Tab-separated table of C-alpha atoms in Angstrom:
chain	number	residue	atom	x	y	z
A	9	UNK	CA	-22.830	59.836	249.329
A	10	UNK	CA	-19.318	59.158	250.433
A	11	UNK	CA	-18.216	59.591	254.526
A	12	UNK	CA	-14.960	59.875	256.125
A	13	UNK	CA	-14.325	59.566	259.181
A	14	UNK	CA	-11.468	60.659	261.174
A	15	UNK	CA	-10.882	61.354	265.057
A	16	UNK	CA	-8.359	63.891	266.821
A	17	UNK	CA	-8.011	65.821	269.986
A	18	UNK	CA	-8.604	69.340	269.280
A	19	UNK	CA	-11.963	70.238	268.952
A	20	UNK	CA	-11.794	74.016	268.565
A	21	UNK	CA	-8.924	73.365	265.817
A	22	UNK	CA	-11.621	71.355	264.004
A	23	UNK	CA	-14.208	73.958	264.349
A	24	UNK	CA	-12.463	77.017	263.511
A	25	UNK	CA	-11.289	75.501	260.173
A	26	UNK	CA	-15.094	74.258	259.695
A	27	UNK	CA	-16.456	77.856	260.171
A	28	UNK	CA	-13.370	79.525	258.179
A	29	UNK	CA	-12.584	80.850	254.963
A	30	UNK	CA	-10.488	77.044	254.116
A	31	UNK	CA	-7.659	76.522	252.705
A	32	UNK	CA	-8.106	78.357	249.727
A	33	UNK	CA	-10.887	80.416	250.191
A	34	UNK	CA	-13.196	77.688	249.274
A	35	UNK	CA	-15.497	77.659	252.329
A	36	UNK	CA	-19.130	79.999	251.851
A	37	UNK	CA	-21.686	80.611	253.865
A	38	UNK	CA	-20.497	78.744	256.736
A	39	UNK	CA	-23.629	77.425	259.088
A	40	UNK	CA	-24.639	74.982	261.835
A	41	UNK	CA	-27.074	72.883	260.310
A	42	UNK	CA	-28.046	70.196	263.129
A	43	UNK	CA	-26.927	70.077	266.748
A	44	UNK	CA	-27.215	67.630	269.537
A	45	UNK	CA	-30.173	69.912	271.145
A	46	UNK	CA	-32.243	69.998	267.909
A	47	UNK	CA	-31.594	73.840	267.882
A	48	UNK	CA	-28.295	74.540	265.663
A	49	UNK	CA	-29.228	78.533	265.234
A	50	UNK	CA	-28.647	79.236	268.942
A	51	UNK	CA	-25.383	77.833	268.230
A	52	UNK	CA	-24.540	79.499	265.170
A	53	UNK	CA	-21.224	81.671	265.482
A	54	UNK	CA	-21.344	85.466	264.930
A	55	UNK	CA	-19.018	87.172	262.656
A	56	UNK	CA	-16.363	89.372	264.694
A	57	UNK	CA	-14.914	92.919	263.078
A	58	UNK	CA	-12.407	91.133	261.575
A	59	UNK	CA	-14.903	89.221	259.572
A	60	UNK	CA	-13.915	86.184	260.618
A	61	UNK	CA	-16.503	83.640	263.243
A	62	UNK	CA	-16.748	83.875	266.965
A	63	UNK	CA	-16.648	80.499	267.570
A	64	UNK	CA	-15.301	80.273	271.572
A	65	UNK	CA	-18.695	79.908	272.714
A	66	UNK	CA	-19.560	76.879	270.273
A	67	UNK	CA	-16.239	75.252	271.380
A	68	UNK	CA	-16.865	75.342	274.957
A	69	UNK	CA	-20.468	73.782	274.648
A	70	UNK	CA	-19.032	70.696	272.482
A	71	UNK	CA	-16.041	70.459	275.125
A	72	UNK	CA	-17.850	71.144	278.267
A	73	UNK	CA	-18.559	67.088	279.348
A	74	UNK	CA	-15.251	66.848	278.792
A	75	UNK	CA	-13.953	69.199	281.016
A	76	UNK	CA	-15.919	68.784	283.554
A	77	UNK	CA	-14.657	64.852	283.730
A	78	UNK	CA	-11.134	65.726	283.552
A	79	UNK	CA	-10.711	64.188	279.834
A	80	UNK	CA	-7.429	65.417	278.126
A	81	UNK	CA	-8.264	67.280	274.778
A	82	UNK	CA	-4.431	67.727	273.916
A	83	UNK	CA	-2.271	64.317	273.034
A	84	UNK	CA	-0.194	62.795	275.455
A	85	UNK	CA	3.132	62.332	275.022
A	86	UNK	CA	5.103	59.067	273.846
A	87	UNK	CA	7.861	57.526	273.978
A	88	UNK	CA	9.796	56.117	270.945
A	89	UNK	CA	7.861	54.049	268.658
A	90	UNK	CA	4.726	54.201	270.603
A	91	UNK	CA	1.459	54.735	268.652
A	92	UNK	CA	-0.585	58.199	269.708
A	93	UNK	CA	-3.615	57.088	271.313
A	94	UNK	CA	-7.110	58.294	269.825
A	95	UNK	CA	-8.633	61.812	270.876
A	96	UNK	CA	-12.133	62.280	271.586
A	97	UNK	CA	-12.998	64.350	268.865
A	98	UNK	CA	-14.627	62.796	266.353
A	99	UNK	CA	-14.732	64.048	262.917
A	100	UNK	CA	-16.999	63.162	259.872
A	101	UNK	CA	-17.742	64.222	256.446
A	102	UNK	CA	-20.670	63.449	254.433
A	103	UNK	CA	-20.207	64.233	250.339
A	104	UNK	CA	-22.172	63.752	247.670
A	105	UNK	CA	-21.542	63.467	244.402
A	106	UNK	CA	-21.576	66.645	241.920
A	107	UNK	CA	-23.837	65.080	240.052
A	108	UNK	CA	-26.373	65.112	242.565
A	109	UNK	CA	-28.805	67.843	243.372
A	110	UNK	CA	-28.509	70.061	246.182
A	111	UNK	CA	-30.064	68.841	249.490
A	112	UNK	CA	-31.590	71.741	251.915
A	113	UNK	CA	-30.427	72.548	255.180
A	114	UNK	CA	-33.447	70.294	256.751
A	115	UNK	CA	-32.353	67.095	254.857
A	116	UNK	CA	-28.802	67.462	255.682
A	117	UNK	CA	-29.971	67.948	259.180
A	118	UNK	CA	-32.072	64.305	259.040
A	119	UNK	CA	-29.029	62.137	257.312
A	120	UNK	CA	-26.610	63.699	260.128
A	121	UNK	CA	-28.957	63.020	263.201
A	122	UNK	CA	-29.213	59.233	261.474
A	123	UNK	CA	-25.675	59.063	261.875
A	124	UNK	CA	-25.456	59.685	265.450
A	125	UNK	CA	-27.828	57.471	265.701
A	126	UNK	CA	-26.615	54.676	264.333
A	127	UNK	CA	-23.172	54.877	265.773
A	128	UNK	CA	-24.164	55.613	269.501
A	129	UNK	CA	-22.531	58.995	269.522
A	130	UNK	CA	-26.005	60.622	270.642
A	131	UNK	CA	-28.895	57.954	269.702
A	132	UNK	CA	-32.188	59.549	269.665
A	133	UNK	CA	-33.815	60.451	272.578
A	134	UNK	CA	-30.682	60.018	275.028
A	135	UNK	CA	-30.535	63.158	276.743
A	136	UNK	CA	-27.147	62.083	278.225
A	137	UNK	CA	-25.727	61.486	274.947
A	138	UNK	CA	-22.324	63.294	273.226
A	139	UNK	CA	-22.439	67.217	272.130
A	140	UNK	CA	-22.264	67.350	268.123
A	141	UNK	CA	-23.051	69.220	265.546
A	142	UNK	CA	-22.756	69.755	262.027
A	143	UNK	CA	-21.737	72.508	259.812
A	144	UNK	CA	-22.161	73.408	255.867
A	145	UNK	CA	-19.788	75.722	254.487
A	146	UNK	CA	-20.411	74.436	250.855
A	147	UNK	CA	-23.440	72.884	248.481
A	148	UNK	CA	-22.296	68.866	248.301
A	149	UNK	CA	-21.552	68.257	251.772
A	150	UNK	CA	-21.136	68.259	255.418
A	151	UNK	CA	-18.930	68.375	258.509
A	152	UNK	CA	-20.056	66.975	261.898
A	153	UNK	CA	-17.636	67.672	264.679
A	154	UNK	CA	-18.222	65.572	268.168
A	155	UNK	CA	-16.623	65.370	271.408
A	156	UNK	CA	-17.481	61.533	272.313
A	157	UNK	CA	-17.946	61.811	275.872
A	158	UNK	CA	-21.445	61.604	277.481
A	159	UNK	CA	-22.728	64.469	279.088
A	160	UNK	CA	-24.794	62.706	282.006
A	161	UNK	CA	-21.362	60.433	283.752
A	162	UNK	CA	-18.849	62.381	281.957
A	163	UNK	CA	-17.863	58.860	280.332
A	164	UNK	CA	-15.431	58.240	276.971
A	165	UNK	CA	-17.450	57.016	274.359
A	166	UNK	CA	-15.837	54.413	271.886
A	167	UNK	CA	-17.883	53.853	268.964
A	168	UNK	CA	-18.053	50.557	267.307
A	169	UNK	CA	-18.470	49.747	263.671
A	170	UNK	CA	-19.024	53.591	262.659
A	171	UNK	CA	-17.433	53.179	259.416
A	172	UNK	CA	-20.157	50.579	258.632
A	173	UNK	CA	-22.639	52.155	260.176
A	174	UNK	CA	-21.663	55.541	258.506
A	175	UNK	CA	-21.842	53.130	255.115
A	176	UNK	CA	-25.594	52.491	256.041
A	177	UNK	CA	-26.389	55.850	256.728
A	178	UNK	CA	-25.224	56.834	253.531
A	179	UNK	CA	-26.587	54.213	251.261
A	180	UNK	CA	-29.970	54.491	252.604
A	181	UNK	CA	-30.099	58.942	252.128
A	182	UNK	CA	-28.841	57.725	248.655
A	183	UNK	CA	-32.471	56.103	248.210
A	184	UNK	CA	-34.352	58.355	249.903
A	185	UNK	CA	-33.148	61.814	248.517
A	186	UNK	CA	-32.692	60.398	244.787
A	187	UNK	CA	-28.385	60.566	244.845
A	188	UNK	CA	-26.044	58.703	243.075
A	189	UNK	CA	-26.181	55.141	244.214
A	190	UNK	CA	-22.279	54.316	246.128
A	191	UNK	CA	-20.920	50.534	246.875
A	192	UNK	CA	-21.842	48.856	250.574
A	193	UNK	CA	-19.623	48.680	253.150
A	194	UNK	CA	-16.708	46.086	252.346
A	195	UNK	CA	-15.876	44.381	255.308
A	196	UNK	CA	-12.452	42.814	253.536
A	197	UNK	CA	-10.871	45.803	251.295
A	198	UNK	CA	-7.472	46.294	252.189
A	199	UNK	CA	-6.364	49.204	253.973
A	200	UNK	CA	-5.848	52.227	251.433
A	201	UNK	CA	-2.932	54.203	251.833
A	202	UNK	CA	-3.199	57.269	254.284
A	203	UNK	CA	-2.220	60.715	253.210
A	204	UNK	CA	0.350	61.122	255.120
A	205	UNK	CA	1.681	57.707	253.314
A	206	UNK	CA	1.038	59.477	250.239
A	207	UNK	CA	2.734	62.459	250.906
A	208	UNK	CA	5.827	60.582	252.484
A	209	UNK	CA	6.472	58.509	249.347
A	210	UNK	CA	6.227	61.481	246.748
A	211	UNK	CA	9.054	63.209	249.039
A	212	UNK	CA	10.990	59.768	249.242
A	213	UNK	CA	10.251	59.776	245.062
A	214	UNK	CA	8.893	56.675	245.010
A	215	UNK	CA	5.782	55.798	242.563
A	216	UNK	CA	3.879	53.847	245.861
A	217	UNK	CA	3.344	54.023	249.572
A	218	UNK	CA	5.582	51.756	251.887
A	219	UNK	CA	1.642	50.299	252.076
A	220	UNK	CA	1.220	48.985	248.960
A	221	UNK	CA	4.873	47.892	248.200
A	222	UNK	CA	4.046	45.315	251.676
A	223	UNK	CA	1.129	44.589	250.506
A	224	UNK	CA	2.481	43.352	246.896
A	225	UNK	CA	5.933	41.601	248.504
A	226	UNK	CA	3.243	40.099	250.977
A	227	UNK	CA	1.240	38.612	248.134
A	228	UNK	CA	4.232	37.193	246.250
A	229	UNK	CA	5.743	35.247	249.434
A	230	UNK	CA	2.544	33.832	250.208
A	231	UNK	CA	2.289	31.923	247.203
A	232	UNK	CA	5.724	30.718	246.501
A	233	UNK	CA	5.681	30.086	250.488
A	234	UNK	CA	3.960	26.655	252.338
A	235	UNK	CA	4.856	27.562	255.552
A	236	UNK	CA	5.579	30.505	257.935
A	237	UNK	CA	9.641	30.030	257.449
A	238	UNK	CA	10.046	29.893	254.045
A	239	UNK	CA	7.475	33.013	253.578
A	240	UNK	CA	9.308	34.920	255.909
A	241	UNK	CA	12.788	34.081	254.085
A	242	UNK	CA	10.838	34.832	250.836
A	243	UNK	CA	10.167	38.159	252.212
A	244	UNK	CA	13.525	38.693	253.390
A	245	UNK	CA	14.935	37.989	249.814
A	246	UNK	CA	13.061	40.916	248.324
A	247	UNK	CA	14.114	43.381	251.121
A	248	UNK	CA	11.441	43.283	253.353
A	249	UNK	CA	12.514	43.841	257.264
A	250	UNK	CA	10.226	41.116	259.187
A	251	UNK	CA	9.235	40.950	262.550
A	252	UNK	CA	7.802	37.951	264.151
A	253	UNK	CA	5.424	38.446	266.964
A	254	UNK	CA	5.384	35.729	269.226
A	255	UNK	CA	3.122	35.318	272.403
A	256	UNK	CA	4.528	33.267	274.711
A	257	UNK	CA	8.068	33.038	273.450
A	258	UNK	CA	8.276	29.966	270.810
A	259	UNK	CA	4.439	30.469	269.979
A	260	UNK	CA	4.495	32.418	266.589
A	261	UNK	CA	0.826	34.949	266.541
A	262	UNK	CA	1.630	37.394	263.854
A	263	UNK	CA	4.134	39.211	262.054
A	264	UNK	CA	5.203	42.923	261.154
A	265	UNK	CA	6.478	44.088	258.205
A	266	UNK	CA	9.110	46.983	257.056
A	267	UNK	CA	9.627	48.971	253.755
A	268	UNK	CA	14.035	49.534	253.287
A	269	UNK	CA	14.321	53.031	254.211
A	270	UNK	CA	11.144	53.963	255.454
A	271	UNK	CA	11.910	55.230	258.738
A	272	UNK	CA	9.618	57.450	261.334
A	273	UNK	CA	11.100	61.268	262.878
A	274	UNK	CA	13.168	59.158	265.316
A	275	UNK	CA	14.778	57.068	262.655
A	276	UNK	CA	12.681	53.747	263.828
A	277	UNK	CA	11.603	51.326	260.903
A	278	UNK	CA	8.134	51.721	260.412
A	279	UNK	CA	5.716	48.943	260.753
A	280	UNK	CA	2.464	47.363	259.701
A	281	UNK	CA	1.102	44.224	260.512
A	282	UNK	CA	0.067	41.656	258.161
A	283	UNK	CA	-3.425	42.229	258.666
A	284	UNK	CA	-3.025	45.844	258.354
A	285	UNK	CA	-1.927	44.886	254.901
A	286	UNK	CA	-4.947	43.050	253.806
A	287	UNK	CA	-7.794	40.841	255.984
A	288	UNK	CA	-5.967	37.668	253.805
A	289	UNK	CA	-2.668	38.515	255.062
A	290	UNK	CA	-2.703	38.015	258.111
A	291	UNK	CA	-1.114	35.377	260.025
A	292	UNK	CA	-4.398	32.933	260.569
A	293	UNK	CA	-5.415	33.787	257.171
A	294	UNK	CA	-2.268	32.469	255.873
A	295	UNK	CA	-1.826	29.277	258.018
A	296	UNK	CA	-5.309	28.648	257.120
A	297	UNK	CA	-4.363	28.975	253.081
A	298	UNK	CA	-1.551	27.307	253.763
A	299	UNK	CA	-3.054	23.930	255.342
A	300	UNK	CA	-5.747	23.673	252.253
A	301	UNK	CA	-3.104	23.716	249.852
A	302	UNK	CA	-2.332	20.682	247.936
A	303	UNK	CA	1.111	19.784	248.134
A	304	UNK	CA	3.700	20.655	245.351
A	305	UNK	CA	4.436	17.863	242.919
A	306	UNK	CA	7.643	16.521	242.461
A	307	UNK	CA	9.129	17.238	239.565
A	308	UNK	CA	10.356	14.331	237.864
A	309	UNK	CA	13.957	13.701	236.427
A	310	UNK	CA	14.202	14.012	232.369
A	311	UNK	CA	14.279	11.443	230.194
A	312	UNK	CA	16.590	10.664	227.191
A	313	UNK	CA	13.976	10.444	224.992
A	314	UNK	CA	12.020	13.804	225.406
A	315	UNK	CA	12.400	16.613	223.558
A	316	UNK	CA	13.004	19.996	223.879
A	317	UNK	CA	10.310	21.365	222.244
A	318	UNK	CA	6.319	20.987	223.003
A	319	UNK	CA	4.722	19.775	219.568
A	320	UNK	CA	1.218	20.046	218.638
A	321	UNK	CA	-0.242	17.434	220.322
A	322	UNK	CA	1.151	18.484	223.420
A	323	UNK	CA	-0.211	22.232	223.632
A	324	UNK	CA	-3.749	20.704	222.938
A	325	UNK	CA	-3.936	18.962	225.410
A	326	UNK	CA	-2.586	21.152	227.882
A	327	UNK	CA	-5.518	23.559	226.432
A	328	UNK	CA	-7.948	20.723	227.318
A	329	UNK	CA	-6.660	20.403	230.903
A	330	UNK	CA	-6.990	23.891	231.056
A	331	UNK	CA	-10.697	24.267	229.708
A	332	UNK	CA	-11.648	20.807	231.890
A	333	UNK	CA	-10.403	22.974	234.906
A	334	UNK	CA	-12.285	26.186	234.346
A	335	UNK	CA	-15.485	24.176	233.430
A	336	UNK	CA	-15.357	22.765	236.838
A	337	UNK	CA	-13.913	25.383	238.628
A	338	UNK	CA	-17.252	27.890	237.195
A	339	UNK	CA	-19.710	24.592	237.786
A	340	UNK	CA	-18.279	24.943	241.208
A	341	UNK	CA	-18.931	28.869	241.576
A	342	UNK	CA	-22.599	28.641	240.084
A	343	UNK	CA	-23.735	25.916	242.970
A	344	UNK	CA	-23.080	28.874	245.262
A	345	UNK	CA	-21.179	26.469	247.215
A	346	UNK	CA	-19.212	28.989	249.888
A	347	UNK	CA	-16.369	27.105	250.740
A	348	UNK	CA	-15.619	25.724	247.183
A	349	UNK	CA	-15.919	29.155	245.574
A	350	UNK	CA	-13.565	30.773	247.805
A	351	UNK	CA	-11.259	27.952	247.380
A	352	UNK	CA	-11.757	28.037	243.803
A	353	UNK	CA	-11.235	32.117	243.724
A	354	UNK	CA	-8.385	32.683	246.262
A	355	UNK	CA	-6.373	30.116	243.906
A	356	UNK	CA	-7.510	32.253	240.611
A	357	UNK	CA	-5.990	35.015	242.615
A	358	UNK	CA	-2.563	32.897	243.484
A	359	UNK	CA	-2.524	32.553	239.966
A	360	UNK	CA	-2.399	36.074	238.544
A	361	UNK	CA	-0.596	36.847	241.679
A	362	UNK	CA	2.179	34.151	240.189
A	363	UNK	CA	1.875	35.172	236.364
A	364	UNK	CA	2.762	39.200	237.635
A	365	UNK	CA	5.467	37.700	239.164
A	366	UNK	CA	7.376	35.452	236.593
A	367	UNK	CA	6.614	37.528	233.133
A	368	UNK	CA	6.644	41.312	234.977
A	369	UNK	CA	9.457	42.134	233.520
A	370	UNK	CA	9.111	45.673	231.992
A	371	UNK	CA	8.247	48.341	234.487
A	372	UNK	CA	4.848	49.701	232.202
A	373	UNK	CA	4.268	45.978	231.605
A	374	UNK	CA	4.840	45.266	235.058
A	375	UNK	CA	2.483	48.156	236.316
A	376	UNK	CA	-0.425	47.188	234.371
A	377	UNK	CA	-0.172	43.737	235.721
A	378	UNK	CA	-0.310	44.032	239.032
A	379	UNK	CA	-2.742	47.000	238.344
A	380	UNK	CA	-4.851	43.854	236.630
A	381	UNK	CA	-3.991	41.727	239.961
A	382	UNK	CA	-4.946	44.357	242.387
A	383	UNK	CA	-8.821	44.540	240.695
A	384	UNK	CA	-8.423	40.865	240.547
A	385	UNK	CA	-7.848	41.001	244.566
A	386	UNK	CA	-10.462	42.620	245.275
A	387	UNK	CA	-13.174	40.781	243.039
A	388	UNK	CA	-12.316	37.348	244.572
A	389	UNK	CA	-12.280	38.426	248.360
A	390	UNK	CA	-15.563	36.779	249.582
A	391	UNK	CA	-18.009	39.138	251.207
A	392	UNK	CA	-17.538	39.464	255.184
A	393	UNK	CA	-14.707	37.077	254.894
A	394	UNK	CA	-11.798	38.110	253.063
């Protein structure tokens, strides 16, 4: 079982598309399953002439709190480069997989009031809590549509953690209904790509999101790089626009990074922190990787008497060195010492990171390579930690 979660500010925009026909006709017999009262058929929409669901009366329950407090439901406006501010409609889907047999109505209904359990939006037994509920309008999955404002004080409701909670919810209805079995909640995954991002780089024809281009130019400066400076100069040299955030003046705190040519509708460079990127990216990640790192050797002038080529005896040893290393680096990994296995797994990943780099040459050669180093990434981020 897979959730998304997403949040907004129009709450009858969200629940006439739950109750309609979708965008290609794929929605069917669309139904409140579970509500905030416990009775989702009093709040079941009826069908109008037109065929199409009544749904003014459902709307006005779920935003009712709201407007009795005075809460905007439409966005405010901004000024130049100034991120939108959250709504307080909260949007979730639950999915399983197609594989998976059909749950009823009634188990739907207990995985959904988990959720709002879980994440605070209306815990159990809190009569005061937020107005939900959740609607079918297809076998595999779910919609629940809240307005996170309490109904008692009329208060904004922030959840915390409701991806990971969501996670939870999901893993545990896997067990208990018999699904397909889905991956915990990773604390240190990098940020996928939105779809907007998506969308925006297939216009711009390029084969990746501004995102993941970062993410990659990030990855490469931070291992030729010791230092803030040079990795910011090392990010200049492959195009990257940088911007230093510093807080008091002279007292560097983090940094924002720019894709050439990707701009937003009012022709502003578009931004995204380091940690946005990835947890390891950001700026304490990197001082901290930075510090631990043994200094670069010197390399030493040539002498008249060495040759060109390696012989023999030469590439076996360097194959011994290289065996010697591994063999401590995996006795190192199966003490389950923390500290040493990170150590020993971030610089595995500064290595492929390096090798994509220097022998990428070819652009399929190149894409399977950092397609290897992006798996790679991800395997050697320890849990919790990144």
């Amino acid at each position: 079982m897979i959730a998304k979660i997403s949040r907004g500010w129009r709450a009858g925009g969200l629940v006439r598309y739950l109750m309609g026909a979708g965008r290609f006709n794929e929605h069917t017999n669309q139904h409140v399953v579970a509500s905030w009262d416990g009775d989702p058929q009093r709040h079941q929409p009826q069908r109008r002439p037109d065929g199409e669901f009544d749904v003014a009366r459902l709307v006005d329950e779920l935003t009712e709190a709201a407007e009795a407090a005075g809460i905007a439901q439409t966005p405010p406006p901004t000024v130049t480069g100034q991120r939108v501010p959250r709504g307080p409609v909260w949007h979730c889907s639950l999915r399983n997989s197609a594989t998976d047999r059909v749950l009823t109505d009634a188990e739907w209904a207990e995985v959904v009031e988990d959720l709002m359990d879980r994440t605070g939006i209306a815990a159990r037994g809190d009569l005061g809590g937020c107005r939900w509920v959740a609607i079918r309008h297809a076998d595999d999955h779910v919609h629940i549509a809240a307005v996170l404002v309490r109904q008692d004080n009329g208060r904004r409701v922030h959840p915390r953690n409701d991806y990971l909670r969501a996670r939870e919810v999901c893993r545990d209805a896997e067990q208990r209904y018999g699904l397909s079995t889905t991956a915990p909640a990773d604390r240190t995954a990098a940020e996928p790509a939105t779809r907007a991002e998506q969308e925006k780089a297939l216009r711009r024809g390029e084969t990746e999101t501004s995102r993941e281009w970062l993410r990659r130019a990030a990855r490469i400066a931070a291992v030729q790089a010791q230092d803030p400076e040079e990795f910011f100069r090392r990010l200049a040299d492959q195009g990257v626009a940088v911007l230093p955030r510093e807080m008091p003046p002279g007292q560097l705190v983090g940094y924002a990074l720019a894709a050439p040519g990707d701009t937003n509708a009012d022709g502003m460079p578009v931004w995204f922190s380091g940690r946005s990127l990835a947890r390891d990216l950001s700026l304490p990640k990197l001082l901290e990787r930075w510090a631990s790192a043994a200094p670069p050797a010197q390399p030493l002038p040539p002498e008249a008497h060495e040759r060109a080529r390696v012989g023999a005896a030469e590439r076996a040893e360097a194959v011994v060195d290289a065996i010697s290393a591994v063999e401590h680096a995996t006795a190192a990994l199966a003490a389950g010492e923390r500290d040493v296995a990170a150590s020993v797994a971030h610089a595995a990943g500064d290595m492929v990171t390096a090798v994509c780099t220097v022998t990428g040459k070819a652009s399929e050669l190149d894409r399977v390579q950092w397609e290897v180093a992006e798996r790679f990434d991800r395997a050697v981020r320890t849990p919790g930690v990144g």
